[in-house]
PDB file of C-alpha atoms in Angstrom:
ATOM      1  CA  MET A   1       0.000   0.000   0.000  1.00 75.00           C
ATOM      2  CA  ARG A   2       2.728   2.443   0.984  1.00 82.00           C
ATOM      3  CA  GLU A   3       4.457   2.312  -2.396  1.00 90.00           C
ATOM      4  CA  SER A   4       1.250   2.916  -4.344  1.00 91.00           C
ATOM      5  CA  ALA A   5       0.201   5.757  -2.063  1.00 94.00           C
ATOM      6  CA  MET A   6       3.613   7.411  -2.262  1.00 95.00           C
ATOM      7  CA  ARG A   7       3.613   7.103  -6.048  1.00 95.00           C
ATOM      8  CA  ASP A   8       0.145   8.636  -6.288  1.00 95.00           C
ATOM      9  CA  GLY A   9       1.145  11.385  -3.844  1.00 95.00           C
ATOM     10  CA  THR A  10       4.078  12.121  -6.115  1.00 95.00           C
ATOM     11  CA  TYR A  11       1.582  12.602  -8.949  1.00 95.00           C
ATOM     12  CA  LEU A  12      -0.592  14.878  -6.799  1.00 96.00           C
ATOM     13  CA  GLY A  13       2.337  17.029  -5.608  1.00 95.00           C
ATOM     14  CA  PRO A  14       2.992  18.750  -8.959  1.00 96.00           C
ATOM     15  CA  LEU A  15      -0.724  19.528  -9.229  1.00 96.00           C
ATOM     16  CA  TRP A  16      -0.506  21.285  -5.861  1.00 95.00           C
ATOM     17  CA  ILE A  17       2.623  23.128  -6.985  1.00 96.00           C
ATOM     18  CA  LEU A  18       0.718  24.283 -10.070  1.00 96.00           C
ATOM     19  CA  THR A  19      -2.201  25.328  -7.850  1.00 95.00           C
ATOM     20  CA  PHE A  20       0.199  27.292  -5.655  1.00 94.00           C
ATOM     21  CA  SER A  21       1.686  28.962  -8.742  1.00 93.00           C
ATOM     22  CA  THR A  22      -1.708  30.040 -10.046  1.00 93.00           C
ATOM     23  CA  SER A  23      -2.670  31.320  -6.592  1.00 90.00           C
ATOM     24  CA  ILE A  24       0.473  33.473  -6.567  1.00 90.00           C
ATOM     25  CA  LEU A  25      -0.456  34.800 -10.016  1.00 88.00           C
ATOM     26  CA  MET A  26      -3.950  35.517  -8.691  1.00 86.00           C
ATOM     27  CA  PHE A  27      -2.485  37.229  -5.647  1.00 80.00           C
ATOM     28  CA  LYS A  28      -0.147  39.403  -7.727  1.00 80.00           C
ATOM     29  CA  SER A  29      -2.817  40.446 -10.213  1.00 79.00           C
ATOM     30  CA  MET A  30      -5.788  41.110  -7.949  1.00 72.00           C
ATOM     31  CA  SER A  31      -6.338  44.530  -9.478  1.00 64.00           C
ATOM     32  CA  ASN A  32      -6.712  43.458 -13.129  1.00 70.00           C
ATOM     33  CA  SER A  33      -8.609  40.931 -15.204  1.00 73.00           C
ATOM     34  CA  TYR A  34      -5.814  38.349 -15.046  1.00 80.00           C
ATOM     35  CA  GLY A  35      -6.573  37.952 -11.355  1.00 78.00           C
ATOM     36  CA  LEU A  36     -10.052  36.649 -12.155  1.00 84.00           C
ATOM     37  CA  ILE A  37      -8.696  34.144 -14.670  1.00 89.00           C
ATOM     38  CA  ALA A  38      -6.036  32.995 -12.222  1.00 87.00           C
ATOM     39  CA  TRP A  39      -8.713  32.697  -9.523  1.00 89.00           C
ATOM     40  CA  ALA A  40     -10.861  30.460 -11.767  1.00 92.00           C
ATOM     41  CA  VAL A  41      -7.885  28.240 -12.646  1.00 93.00           C
ATOM     42  CA  THR A  42      -6.851  28.015  -8.987  1.00 93.00           C
ATOM     43  CA  VAL A  43     -10.343  26.987  -7.881  1.00 94.00           C
ATOM     44  CA  ALA A  44     -10.574  24.408 -10.685  1.00 96.00           C
ATOM     45  CA  LEU A  45      -7.230  22.894  -9.685  1.00 95.00           C
ATOM     46  CA  MET A  46      -8.234  22.839  -6.015  1.00 93.00           C
ATOM     47  CA  LEU A  47     -11.443  20.983  -6.866  1.00 95.00           C
ATOM     48  CA  LEU A  48      -9.551  18.545  -9.066  1.00 96.00           C
ATOM     49  CA  SER A  49      -7.374  17.365  -6.176  1.00 94.00           C
ATOM     50  CA  PRO A  50     -10.011  15.327  -4.239  1.00 95.00           C
ATOM     51  CA  VAL A  51     -11.312  13.897  -7.523  1.00 96.00           C
ATOM     52  CA  LEU A  52      -7.843  12.609  -8.375  1.00 96.00           C
ATOM     53  CA  VAL A  53      -7.342  11.186  -4.878  1.00 96.00           C
ATOM     54  CA  TYR A  54     -10.690   9.390  -5.199  1.00 96.00           C
ATOM     55  CA  LYS A  55      -9.602   7.921  -8.551  1.00 96.00           C
ATOM     56  CA  PHE A  56      -6.204   6.916  -7.139  1.00 96.00           C
ATOM     57  CA  ALA A  57      -7.857   5.171  -4.181  1.00 95.00           C
ATOM     58  CA  ARG A  58     -10.440   3.458  -6.394  1.00 94.00           C
ATOM     59  CA  ASN A  59      -7.693   2.188  -8.705  1.00 94.00           C
ATOM     60  CA  TYR A  60      -5.734   0.971  -5.693  1.00 95.00           C
ATOM     61  CA  ARG A  61      -8.821  -0.864  -4.404  1.00 94.00           C
ATOM     62  CA  GLU A  62      -9.523  -2.513  -7.756  1.00 93.00           C
ATOM     63  CA  LYS A  63      -5.977  -3.398  -8.802  1.00 92.00           C
ATOM     64  CA  GLU A  64      -4.157  -4.161  -5.569  1.00 92.00           C
ATOM     65  CA  CYS A  65      -6.921  -5.106  -3.127  1.00 91.00           C
ATOM     66  CA  ASN A  66      -8.952  -7.356  -5.455  1.00 90.00           C
ATOM     67  CA  GLY A  67     -11.953  -5.014  -5.338  1.00 90.00           C
ATOM     68  CA  THR A  68     -12.374  -4.883  -1.557  1.00 91.00           C
ATOM     69  CA  ILE A  69     -10.960  -2.409   0.932  1.00 93.00           C
ATOM     70  CA  SER A  70     -11.839  -1.465   4.487  1.00 92.00           C
ATOM     71  CA  TYR A  71     -12.619   2.067   5.585  1.00 94.00           C
ATOM     72  CA  SER A  72      -9.429   2.325   7.642  1.00 93.00           C
ATOM     73  CA  GLU A  73      -7.210   1.052   4.848  1.00 94.00           C
ATOM     74  CA  ALA A  74      -8.782   3.466   2.338  1.00 94.00           C
ATOM     75  CA  TRP A  75      -8.400   6.333   4.804  1.00 95.00           C
ATOM     76  CA  LEU A  76      -4.758   5.477   5.519  1.00 95.00           C
ATOM     77  CA  TYR A  77      -4.001   5.149   1.811  1.00 95.00           C
ATOM     78  CA  MET A  78      -5.404   8.617   1.119  1.00 95.00           C
ATOM     79  CA  LEU A  79      -3.581  10.129   4.100  1.00 95.00           C
ATOM     80  CA  ILE A  80      -0.280   8.833   2.722  1.00 95.00           C
ATOM     81  CA  VAL A  81      -1.135  10.239  -0.726  1.00 96.00           C
ATOM     82  CA  TYR A  82      -1.881  13.627   0.788  1.00 96.00           C
ATOM     83  CA  ALA A  83       1.225  13.539   3.017  1.00 95.00           C
ATOM     84  CA  CYS A  84       3.508  12.940   0.033  1.00 95.00           C
ATOM     85  CA  ALA A  85       1.835  15.750  -1.914  1.00 96.00           C
ATOM     86  CA  ILE A  86       2.217  18.069   1.079  1.00 95.00           C
ATOM     87  CA  VAL A  87       5.950  17.356   1.274  1.00 95.00           C
ATOM     88  CA  LEU A  88       6.484  18.134  -2.408  1.00 95.00           C
ATOM     89  CA  SER A  89       4.388  21.296  -2.448  1.00 95.00           C
ATOM     90  CA  SER A  90       5.903  22.537   0.823  1.00 95.00           C
ATOM     91  CA  ILE A  91       9.398  22.341  -0.628  1.00 96.00           C
ATOM     92  CA  ALA A  92       8.297  24.414  -3.625  1.00 96.00           C
ATOM     93  CA  GLN A  93       6.514  26.932  -1.399  1.00 95.00           C
ATOM     94  CA  TYR A  94       9.534  27.314   0.867  1.00 96.00           C
ATOM     95  CA  ILE A  95      11.802  27.940  -2.114  1.00 96.00           C
ATOM     96  CA  PHE A  96       9.369  30.546  -3.411  1.00 94.00           C
ATOM     97  CA  TYR A  97       8.911  32.410  -0.119  1.00 92.00           C
ATOM     98  CA  ALA A  98      12.574  32.238   0.907  1.00 93.00           C
ATOM     99  CA  TYR A  99      14.396  32.796  -2.376  1.00 94.00           C
ATOM    100  CA  ILE A 100      12.175  33.760  -5.317  1.00 92.00           C
ATOM    101  CA  ASP A 101       9.912  36.436  -3.793  1.00 88.00           C
ATOM    102  CA  PRO A 102      10.592  36.953  -0.087  1.00 87.00           C
ATOM    103  CA  HIS A 103       8.885  40.371  -0.159  1.00 85.00           C
ATOM    104  CA  LEU A 104       5.664  39.219  -1.807  1.00 84.00           C
ATOM    105  CA  PHE A 105       3.336  40.363   0.945  1.00 81.00           C
ATOM    106  CA  ALA A 106       4.947  43.778   1.442  1.00 80.00           C
ATOM    107  CA  THR A 107       4.864  44.407  -2.309  1.00 82.00           C
ATOM    108  CA  THR A 108       1.242  43.302  -2.552  1.00 79.00           C
ATOM    109  CA  MET A 109       0.273  45.505   0.401  1.00 77.00           C
ATOM    110  CA  ALA A 110       1.852  48.528  -1.291  1.00 79.00           C
ATOM    111  CA  GLN A 111       0.059  47.696  -4.549  1.00 78.00           C
ATOM    112  CA  MET A 112      -3.278  47.403  -2.757  1.00 76.00           C
ATOM    113  CA  GLU A 113      -2.779  50.755  -1.035  1.00 76.00           C
ATOM    114  CA  SER A 114      -1.866  52.503  -4.303  1.00 78.00           C
ATOM    115  CA  PHE A 115      -4.805  50.814  -6.080  1.00 76.00           C
ATOM    116  CA  ALA A 116      -7.137  52.047  -3.348  1.00 76.00           C
ATOM    117  CA  ALA A 117      -5.752  55.581  -3.565  1.00 76.00           C
ATOM    118  CA  ALA A 118      -5.998  55.638  -7.377  1.00 78.00           C
ATOM    119  CA  ASN A 119      -9.607  54.449  -7.306  1.00 76.00           C
ATOM    120  CA  ASN A 120     -10.799  56.632  -4.406  1.00 77.00           C
ATOM    121  CA  ILE A 121     -11.314  53.639  -2.118  1.00 78.00           C
ATOM    122  CA  ASP A 122     -11.270  54.466   1.557  1.00 77.00           C
ATOM    123  CA  ALA A 123      -8.249  53.003   3.349  1.00 71.00           C
ATOM    124  CA  ALA A 124     -10.574  51.625   6.037  1.00 75.00           C
ATOM    125  CA  SER A 125     -12.252  49.454   3.382  1.00 73.00           C
ATOM    126  CA  ILE A 126      -9.079  47.497   2.729  1.00 76.00           C
ATOM    127  CA  ARG A 127      -7.669  47.675   6.249  1.00 79.00           C
ATOM    128  CA  VAL A 128      -8.424  44.017   7.027  1.00 79.00           C
ATOM    129  CA  LEU A 129      -6.581  42.893   3.904  1.00 77.00           C
ATOM    130  CA  THR A 130      -3.593  45.148   4.503  1.00 79.00           C
ATOM    131  CA  GLU A 131      -3.347  44.044   8.139  1.00 82.00           C
ATOM    132  CA  ALA A 132      -3.380  40.385   7.066  1.00 81.00           C
ATOM    133  CA  LEU A 133      -0.682  41.064   4.465  1.00 80.00           C
ATOM    134  CA  GLU A 134       1.362  42.940   7.058  1.00 83.00           C
ATOM    135  CA  GLU A 135       1.113  39.968   9.442  1.00 85.00           C
ATOM    136  CA  LEU A 136       2.183  37.545   6.702  1.00 82.00           C
ATOM    137  CA  GLY A 137       5.046  39.867   5.794  1.00 83.00           C
ATOM    138  CA  ARG A 138       6.412  39.567   9.342  1.00 86.00           C
ATOM    139  CA  MET A 139       6.473  35.757   9.167  1.00 88.00           C
ATOM    140  CA  SER A 140       9.511  33.847   7.947  1.00 90.00           C
ATOM    141  CA  ALA A 141       9.268  31.510   4.959  1.00 90.00           C
ATOM    142  CA  GLY A 142       9.363  28.538   7.318  1.00 92.00           C
ATOM    143  CA  GLU A 143       6.520  29.920   9.442  1.00 92.00           C
ATOM    144  CA  ILE A 144       4.355  30.532   6.381  1.00 90.00           C
ATOM    145  CA  VAL A 145       4.970  27.028   5.052  1.00 93.00           C
ATOM    146  CA  MET A 146       4.346  25.417   8.466  1.00 93.00           C
ATOM    147  CA  SER A 147       1.015  27.219   8.796  1.00 91.00           C
ATOM    148  CA  GLN A 148       0.054  26.018   5.325  1.00 90.00           C
ATOM    149  CA  ILE A 149       1.067  22.444   6.191  1.00 93.00           C
ATOM    150  CA  GLY A 150      -1.223  22.594   9.227  1.00 92.00           C
ATOM    151  CA  GLY A 151      -4.084  23.849   7.081  1.00 89.00           C
ATOM    152  CA  HIS A 152      -3.484  21.167   4.465  1.00 89.00           C
ATOM    153  CA  MET A 153      -3.330  18.368   7.032  1.00 92.00           C
ATOM    154  CA  SER A 154      -6.539  19.330   8.805  1.00 92.00           C
ATOM    155  CA  ARG A 155      -8.392  19.715   5.508  1.00 92.00           C
ATOM    156  CA  ASP A 156      -6.955  16.524   4.039  1.00 93.00           C
ATOM    157  CA  ILE A 157      -7.787  14.410   7.090  1.00 93.00           C
ATOM    158  CA  LEU A 158     -11.416  15.481   6.733  1.00 94.00           C
ATOM    159  CA  ILE A 159     -11.503  14.945   2.954  1.00 93.00           C
ATOM    160  CA  SER A 160      -9.890  11.507   3.365  1.00 94.00           C
ATOM    161  CA  ALA A 161     -12.450  10.502   5.990  1.00 94.00           C
ATOM    162  CA  ILE A 162     -15.295  11.435   3.659  1.00 94.00           C
ATOM    163  CA  LEU A 163     -13.774   9.845   0.550  1.00 94.00           C
ATOM    164  CA  ALA A 164     -12.926   6.648   2.431  1.00 93.00           C
ATOM    165  CA  LEU A 165     -16.667   6.142   2.968  1.00 93.00           C
ATOM    166  CA  ALA A 166     -17.183   6.236  -0.785  1.00 92.00           C
ATOM    167  CA  ILE A 167     -14.191   3.973  -1.518  1.00 91.00           C
ATOM    168  CA  LYS A 168     -14.704   1.215   1.066  1.00 88.00           C
ATOM    169  CA  LYS A 169     -16.084  -1.971  -0.348  1.00 78.00           C
ATOM    170  CA  ASN A 170     -16.354  -5.197   1.615  1.00 64.00           C
TER     171      ASN A 170
END
């Protein structure tokens, strides 16, 4: 099971890296039409992830478990898939935040403030966003990635629990 799950997680990892890349494009182009396109692509890729994990688990059940799998085995299989994908995408995210664009959040905050000023938007209207960007700007690359790993794990445990119900077959 472990080998199949790790292989499938290795297939899912690049999808998550692509999703991260489109989310960065969305983030950098919030004030123009490219942001909307990047948002749509990001959402589509995010929705594709559980569908692929379901297909991976179903193929594992049919090919390696002779058509039967318990709930716990299906859940564990999907957790391993997600864990491998998290490792791959976290490495890419760390490289991005530490080396490629370490000032992403400060730059984006400045862009949002100038966009608001150019379009006569009250600074109070975007205060929540600028405060969040300021907080992220104070975090190190490692802290940002660790918070994202925590978010991924909690979400993926829940998704795996739900999908395992659909996959199990006695």
